[in-house]
CSV table of C-alpha atoms in Angstrom, one decimal:
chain,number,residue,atom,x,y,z
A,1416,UNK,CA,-5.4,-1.0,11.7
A,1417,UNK,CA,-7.7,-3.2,13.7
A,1418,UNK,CA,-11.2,-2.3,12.6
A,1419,UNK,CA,-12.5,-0.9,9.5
A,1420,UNK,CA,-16.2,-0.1,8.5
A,1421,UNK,CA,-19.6,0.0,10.1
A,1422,UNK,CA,-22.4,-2.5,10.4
A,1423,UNK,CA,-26.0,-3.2,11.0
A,1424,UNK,CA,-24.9,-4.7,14.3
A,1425,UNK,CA,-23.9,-0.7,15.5
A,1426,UNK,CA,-26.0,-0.4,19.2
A,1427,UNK,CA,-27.1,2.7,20.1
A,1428,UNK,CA,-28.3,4.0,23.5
A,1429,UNK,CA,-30.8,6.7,23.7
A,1430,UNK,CA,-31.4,8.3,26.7
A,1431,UNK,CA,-33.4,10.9,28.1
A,1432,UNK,CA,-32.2,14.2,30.0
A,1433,UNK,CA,-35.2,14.8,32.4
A,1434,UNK,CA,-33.6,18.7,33.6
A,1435,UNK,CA,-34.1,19.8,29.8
A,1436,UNK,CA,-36.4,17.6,27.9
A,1437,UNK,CA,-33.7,16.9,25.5
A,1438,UNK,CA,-32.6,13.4,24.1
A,1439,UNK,CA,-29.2,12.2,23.7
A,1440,UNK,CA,-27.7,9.4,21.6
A,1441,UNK,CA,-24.5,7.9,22.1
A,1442,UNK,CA,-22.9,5.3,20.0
A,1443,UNK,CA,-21.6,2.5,22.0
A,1444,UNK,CA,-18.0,2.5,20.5
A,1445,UNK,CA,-16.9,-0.8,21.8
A,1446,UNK,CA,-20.1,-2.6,20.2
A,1447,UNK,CA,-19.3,-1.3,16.5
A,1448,UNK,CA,-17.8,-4.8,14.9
A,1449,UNK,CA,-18.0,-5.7,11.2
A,1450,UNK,CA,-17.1,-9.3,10.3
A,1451,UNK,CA,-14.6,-9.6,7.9
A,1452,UNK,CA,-15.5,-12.3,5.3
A,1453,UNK,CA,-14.1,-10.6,1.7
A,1454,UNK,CA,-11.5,-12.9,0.7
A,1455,UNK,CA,-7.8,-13.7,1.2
A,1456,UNK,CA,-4.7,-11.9,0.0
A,1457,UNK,CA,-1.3,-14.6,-0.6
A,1458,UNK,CA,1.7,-14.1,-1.5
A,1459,UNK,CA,0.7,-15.7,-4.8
A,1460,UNK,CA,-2.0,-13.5,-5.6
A,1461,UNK,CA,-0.1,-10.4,-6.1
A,1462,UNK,CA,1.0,-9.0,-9.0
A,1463,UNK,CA,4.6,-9.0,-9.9
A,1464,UNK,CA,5.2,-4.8,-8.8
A,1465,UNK,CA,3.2,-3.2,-6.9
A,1466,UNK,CA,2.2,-0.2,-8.9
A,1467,UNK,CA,1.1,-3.5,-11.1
A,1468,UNK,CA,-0.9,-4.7,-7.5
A,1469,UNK,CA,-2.1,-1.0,-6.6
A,1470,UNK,CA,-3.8,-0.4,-10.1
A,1471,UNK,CA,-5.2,-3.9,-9.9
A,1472,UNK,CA,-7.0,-3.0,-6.4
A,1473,UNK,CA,-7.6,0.0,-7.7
A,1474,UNK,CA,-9.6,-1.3,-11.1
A,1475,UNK,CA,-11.7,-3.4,-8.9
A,1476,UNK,CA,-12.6,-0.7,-6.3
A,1477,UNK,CA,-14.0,0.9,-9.1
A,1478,UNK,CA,-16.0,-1.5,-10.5
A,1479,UNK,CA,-17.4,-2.2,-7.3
A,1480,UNK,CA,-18.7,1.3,-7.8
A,1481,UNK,CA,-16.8,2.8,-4.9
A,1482,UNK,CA,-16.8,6.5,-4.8
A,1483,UNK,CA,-13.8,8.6,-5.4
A,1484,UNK,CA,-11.9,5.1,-5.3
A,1485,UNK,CA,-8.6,7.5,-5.8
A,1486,UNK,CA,-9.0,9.3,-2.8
A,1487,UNK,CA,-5.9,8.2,-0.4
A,1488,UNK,CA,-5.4,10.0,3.2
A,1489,UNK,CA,-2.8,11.7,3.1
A,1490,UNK,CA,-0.5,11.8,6.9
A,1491,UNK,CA,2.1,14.1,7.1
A,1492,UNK,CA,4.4,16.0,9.8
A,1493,UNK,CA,5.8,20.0,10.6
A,1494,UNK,CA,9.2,20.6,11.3
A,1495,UNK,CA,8.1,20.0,15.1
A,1496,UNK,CA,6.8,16.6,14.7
A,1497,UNK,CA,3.5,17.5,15.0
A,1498,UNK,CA,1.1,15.3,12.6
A,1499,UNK,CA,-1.6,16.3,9.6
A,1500,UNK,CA,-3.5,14.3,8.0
A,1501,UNK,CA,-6.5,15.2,5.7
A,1502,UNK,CA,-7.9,13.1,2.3
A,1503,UNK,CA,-6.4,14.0,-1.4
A,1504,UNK,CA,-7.3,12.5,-5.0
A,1505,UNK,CA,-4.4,10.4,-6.3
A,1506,UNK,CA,-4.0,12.1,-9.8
A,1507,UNK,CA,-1.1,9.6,-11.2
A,1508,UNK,CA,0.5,6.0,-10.6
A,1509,UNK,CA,3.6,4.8,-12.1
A,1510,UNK,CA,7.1,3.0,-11.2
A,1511,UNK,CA,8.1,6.7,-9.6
A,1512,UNK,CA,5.5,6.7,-7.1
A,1513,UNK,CA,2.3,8.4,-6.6
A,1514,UNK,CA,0.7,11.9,-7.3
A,1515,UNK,CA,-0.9,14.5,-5.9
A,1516,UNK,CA,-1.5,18.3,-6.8
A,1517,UNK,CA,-2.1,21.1,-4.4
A,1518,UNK,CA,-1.1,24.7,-3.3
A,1519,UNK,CA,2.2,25.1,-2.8
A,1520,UNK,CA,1.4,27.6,-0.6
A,1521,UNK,CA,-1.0,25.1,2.2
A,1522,UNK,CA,0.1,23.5,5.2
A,1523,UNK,CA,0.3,20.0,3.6
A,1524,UNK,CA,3.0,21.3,1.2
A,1525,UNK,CA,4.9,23.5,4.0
A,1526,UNK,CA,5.2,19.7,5.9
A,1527,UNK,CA,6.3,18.5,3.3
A,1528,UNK,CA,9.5,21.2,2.3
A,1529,UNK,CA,10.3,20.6,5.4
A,1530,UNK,CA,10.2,16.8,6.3
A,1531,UNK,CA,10.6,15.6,2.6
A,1532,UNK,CA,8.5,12.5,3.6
A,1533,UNK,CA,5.0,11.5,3.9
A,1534,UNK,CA,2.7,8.3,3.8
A,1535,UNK,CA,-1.0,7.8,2.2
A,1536,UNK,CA,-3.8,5.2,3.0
A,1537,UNK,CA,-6.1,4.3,0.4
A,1538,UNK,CA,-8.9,3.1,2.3
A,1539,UNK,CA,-11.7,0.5,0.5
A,1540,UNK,CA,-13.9,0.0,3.3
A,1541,UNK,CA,-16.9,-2.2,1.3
A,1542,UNK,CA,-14.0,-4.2,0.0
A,1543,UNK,CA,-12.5,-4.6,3.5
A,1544,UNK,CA,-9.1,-3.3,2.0
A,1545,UNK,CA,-6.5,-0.4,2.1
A,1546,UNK,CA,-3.6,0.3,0.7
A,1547,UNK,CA,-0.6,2.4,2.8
A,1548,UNK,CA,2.4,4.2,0.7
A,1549,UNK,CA,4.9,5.5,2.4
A,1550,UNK,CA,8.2,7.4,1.1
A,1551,UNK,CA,10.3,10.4,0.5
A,1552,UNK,CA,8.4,13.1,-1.3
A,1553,UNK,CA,9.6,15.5,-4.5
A,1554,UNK,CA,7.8,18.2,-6.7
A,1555,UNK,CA,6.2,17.1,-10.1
A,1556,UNK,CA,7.5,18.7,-12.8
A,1557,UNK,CA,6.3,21.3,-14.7
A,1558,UNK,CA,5.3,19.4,-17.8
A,1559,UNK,CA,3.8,17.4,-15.7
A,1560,UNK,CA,2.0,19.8,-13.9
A,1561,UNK,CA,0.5,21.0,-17.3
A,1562,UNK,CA,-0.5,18.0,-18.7
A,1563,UNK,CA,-2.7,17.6,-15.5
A,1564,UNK,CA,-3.9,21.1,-15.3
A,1565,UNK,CA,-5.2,21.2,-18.9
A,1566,UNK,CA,-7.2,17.8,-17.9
A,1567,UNK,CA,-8.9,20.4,-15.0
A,1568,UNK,CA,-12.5,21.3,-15.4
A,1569,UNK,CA,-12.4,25.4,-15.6
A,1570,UNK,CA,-14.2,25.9,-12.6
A,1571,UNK,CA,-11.5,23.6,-10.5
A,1572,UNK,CA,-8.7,25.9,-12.1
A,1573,UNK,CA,-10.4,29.0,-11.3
A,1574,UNK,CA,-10.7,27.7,-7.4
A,1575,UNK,CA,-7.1,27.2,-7.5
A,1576,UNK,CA,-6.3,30.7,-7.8
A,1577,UNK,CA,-8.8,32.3,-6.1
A,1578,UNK,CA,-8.1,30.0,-2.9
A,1579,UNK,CA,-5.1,31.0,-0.1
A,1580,UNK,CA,-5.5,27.1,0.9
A,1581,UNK,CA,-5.0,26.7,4.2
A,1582,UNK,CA,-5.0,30.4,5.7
A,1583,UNK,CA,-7.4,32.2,7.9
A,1584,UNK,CA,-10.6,33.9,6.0
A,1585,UNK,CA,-13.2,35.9,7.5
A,1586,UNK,CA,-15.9,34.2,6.4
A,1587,UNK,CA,-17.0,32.5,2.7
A,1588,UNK,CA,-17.7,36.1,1.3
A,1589,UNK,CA,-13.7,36.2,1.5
A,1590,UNK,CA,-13.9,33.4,-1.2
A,1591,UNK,CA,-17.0,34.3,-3.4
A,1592,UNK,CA,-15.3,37.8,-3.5
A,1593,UNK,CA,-11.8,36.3,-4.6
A,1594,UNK,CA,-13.4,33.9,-6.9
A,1595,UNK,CA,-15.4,36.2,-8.6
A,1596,UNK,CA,-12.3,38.4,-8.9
A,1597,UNK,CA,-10.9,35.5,-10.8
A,1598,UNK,CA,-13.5,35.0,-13.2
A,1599,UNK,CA,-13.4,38.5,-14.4
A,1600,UNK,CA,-9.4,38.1,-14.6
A,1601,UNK,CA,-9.5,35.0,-16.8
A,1602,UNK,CA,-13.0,35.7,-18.6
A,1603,UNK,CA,-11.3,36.5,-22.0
A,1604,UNK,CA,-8.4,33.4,-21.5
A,1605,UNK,CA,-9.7,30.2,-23.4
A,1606,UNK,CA,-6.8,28.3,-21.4
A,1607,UNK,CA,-6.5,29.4,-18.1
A,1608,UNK,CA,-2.7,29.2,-17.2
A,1609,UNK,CA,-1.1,27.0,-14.2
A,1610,UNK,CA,-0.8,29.3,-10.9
A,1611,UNK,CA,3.1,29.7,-9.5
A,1612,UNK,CA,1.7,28.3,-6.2
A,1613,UNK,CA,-0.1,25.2,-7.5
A,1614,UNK,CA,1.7,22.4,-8.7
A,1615,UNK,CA,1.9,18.2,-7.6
A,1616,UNK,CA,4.0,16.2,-5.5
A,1617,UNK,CA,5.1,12.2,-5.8
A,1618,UNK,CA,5.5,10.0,-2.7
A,1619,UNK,CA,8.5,7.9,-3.9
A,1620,UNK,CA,7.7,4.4,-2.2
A,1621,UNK,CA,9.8,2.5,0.1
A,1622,UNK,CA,7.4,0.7,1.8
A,1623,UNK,CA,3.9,-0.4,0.2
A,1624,UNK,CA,1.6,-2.4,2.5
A,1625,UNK,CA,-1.3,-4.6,1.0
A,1626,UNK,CA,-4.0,-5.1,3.3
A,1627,UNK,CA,-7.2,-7.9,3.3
A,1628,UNK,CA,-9.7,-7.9,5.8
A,1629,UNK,CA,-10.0,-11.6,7.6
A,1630,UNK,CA,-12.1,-12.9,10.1
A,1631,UNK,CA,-10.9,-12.9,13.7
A,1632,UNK,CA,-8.7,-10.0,12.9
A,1633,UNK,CA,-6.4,-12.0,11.6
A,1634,UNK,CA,-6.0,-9.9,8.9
A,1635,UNK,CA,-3.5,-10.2,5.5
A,1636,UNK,CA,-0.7,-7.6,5.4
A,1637,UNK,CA,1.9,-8.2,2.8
A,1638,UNK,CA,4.1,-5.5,2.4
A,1639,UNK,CA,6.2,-4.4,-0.9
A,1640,UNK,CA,9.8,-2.8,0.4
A,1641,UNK,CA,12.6,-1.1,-1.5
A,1642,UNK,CA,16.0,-2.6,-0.4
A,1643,UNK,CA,19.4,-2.7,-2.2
A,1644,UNK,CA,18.5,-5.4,-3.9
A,1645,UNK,CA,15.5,-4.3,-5.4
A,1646,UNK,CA,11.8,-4.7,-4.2
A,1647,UNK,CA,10.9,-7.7,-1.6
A,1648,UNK,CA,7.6,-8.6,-0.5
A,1649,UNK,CA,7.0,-9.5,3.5
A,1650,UNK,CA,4.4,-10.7,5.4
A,1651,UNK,CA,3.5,-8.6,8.5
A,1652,UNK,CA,1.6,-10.5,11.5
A,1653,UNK,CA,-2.1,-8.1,11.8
């Protein structure tokens, strides 16, 4: 990544269509620069694992009163090549890797059957820093799956049998009408059971890249990797 963020610098251009009165503004891509002056990131600084690095960055994101501080883009690919990305909540962090729930059923999950791999970006834009995962993927348990479920509010567990993620509806009446179907299902349960099709998935790391913003884009990557040998940490030039 070269860039990240958006300043007070930003130039826009407005200008005026005479033929129909109306006014466009365009964004003068090229001008959009943020200066990077957030710190440094050595090889000293970082923590001795990096799930021991990743909850440290991820402590400090939130007390910098980040929103959503867990939420990670999530890239992945179909059995043709052809790439997805789209954001997710990362919903657990240990030595195994990271985790992620969704419908079995959506396109995300159908990638990743197929390709068994996947990367995620946490991106801290005010902190001029992102994190990138990257590794083979596997199904959470179904312990596991529970534990998180019952943590849920009602109305999230509801949505996640009421939606066909990722298919074609006709419009949002589709979705009132199946979520109201739901509620009248479940409106007696107290605890509202896990759906077949809903479950999580772990990215297993092999790769996990530590980025700092520094000034003159000469930024700090330091990247853990899996080897043989155990974990290794690298410096990559920005």
């Amino acid at each position: 990544m070269t860039e990240l963020g958006n300043g007070a610098e930003n130039v826009r251009d407005t200008d005026v269509n005479a033929a129909d009165g109306l006014v466009d503004v365009a964004v003068r891509l090229p001008a959009m620069r943020v200066a990077y002056n957030g710190g440094s990131l050595d090889e000293s600084d970082l923590a001795p694992t990096w799930t021991e690095q990743l909850q440290r960055w991820l402590d400090e994101a939130l007390a910098h009163g980040l929103p959503e501080p867990n939420a990670m883009v999530l890239a992945t690919a179909d059995a043709d090549g052809l790439p997805s990305s789209r954001t997710v909540l990362c919903k657990g962090l240990d030595a195994r890797g990271i985790v992620f729930y969704t419908n079995y059923t959506s396109a995300k999950s159908h990638d990743l059957t197929v390709t068994r791999y996947a990367s995620a970006t946490f991106p801290w834009y005010p902190l001029h820093r992102q994190v990138h995962v990257r590794g083979e993927v596997e199904k959470v348990g179904p312990a596991e799956t529970a534990e998180y479920w019952a943590t849920r509010p009602r109305g999230s567990q509801l949505g996640a049998w009421a939606s066909p993620q990722s298919q074609v509806v006709d419009g949002r009446r589709d979705l009132d009408t199946a979520l109201r179907a739901i509620e009248r299902r479940f409106h007696d349960v107290e605890r509202i059971p896990v759906p077949p099709h809903w479950g999580g998935w772990r990215i297993r790391p092999e790769v996990v890249e530590f980025w700092q913003g520094r000034q003159d884009r000469l930024h700090d990557r330091l990247r853990f990797v899996r080897t043989e040998d155990g974990w290794r940490v690298r410096r990559v030039a920005p």
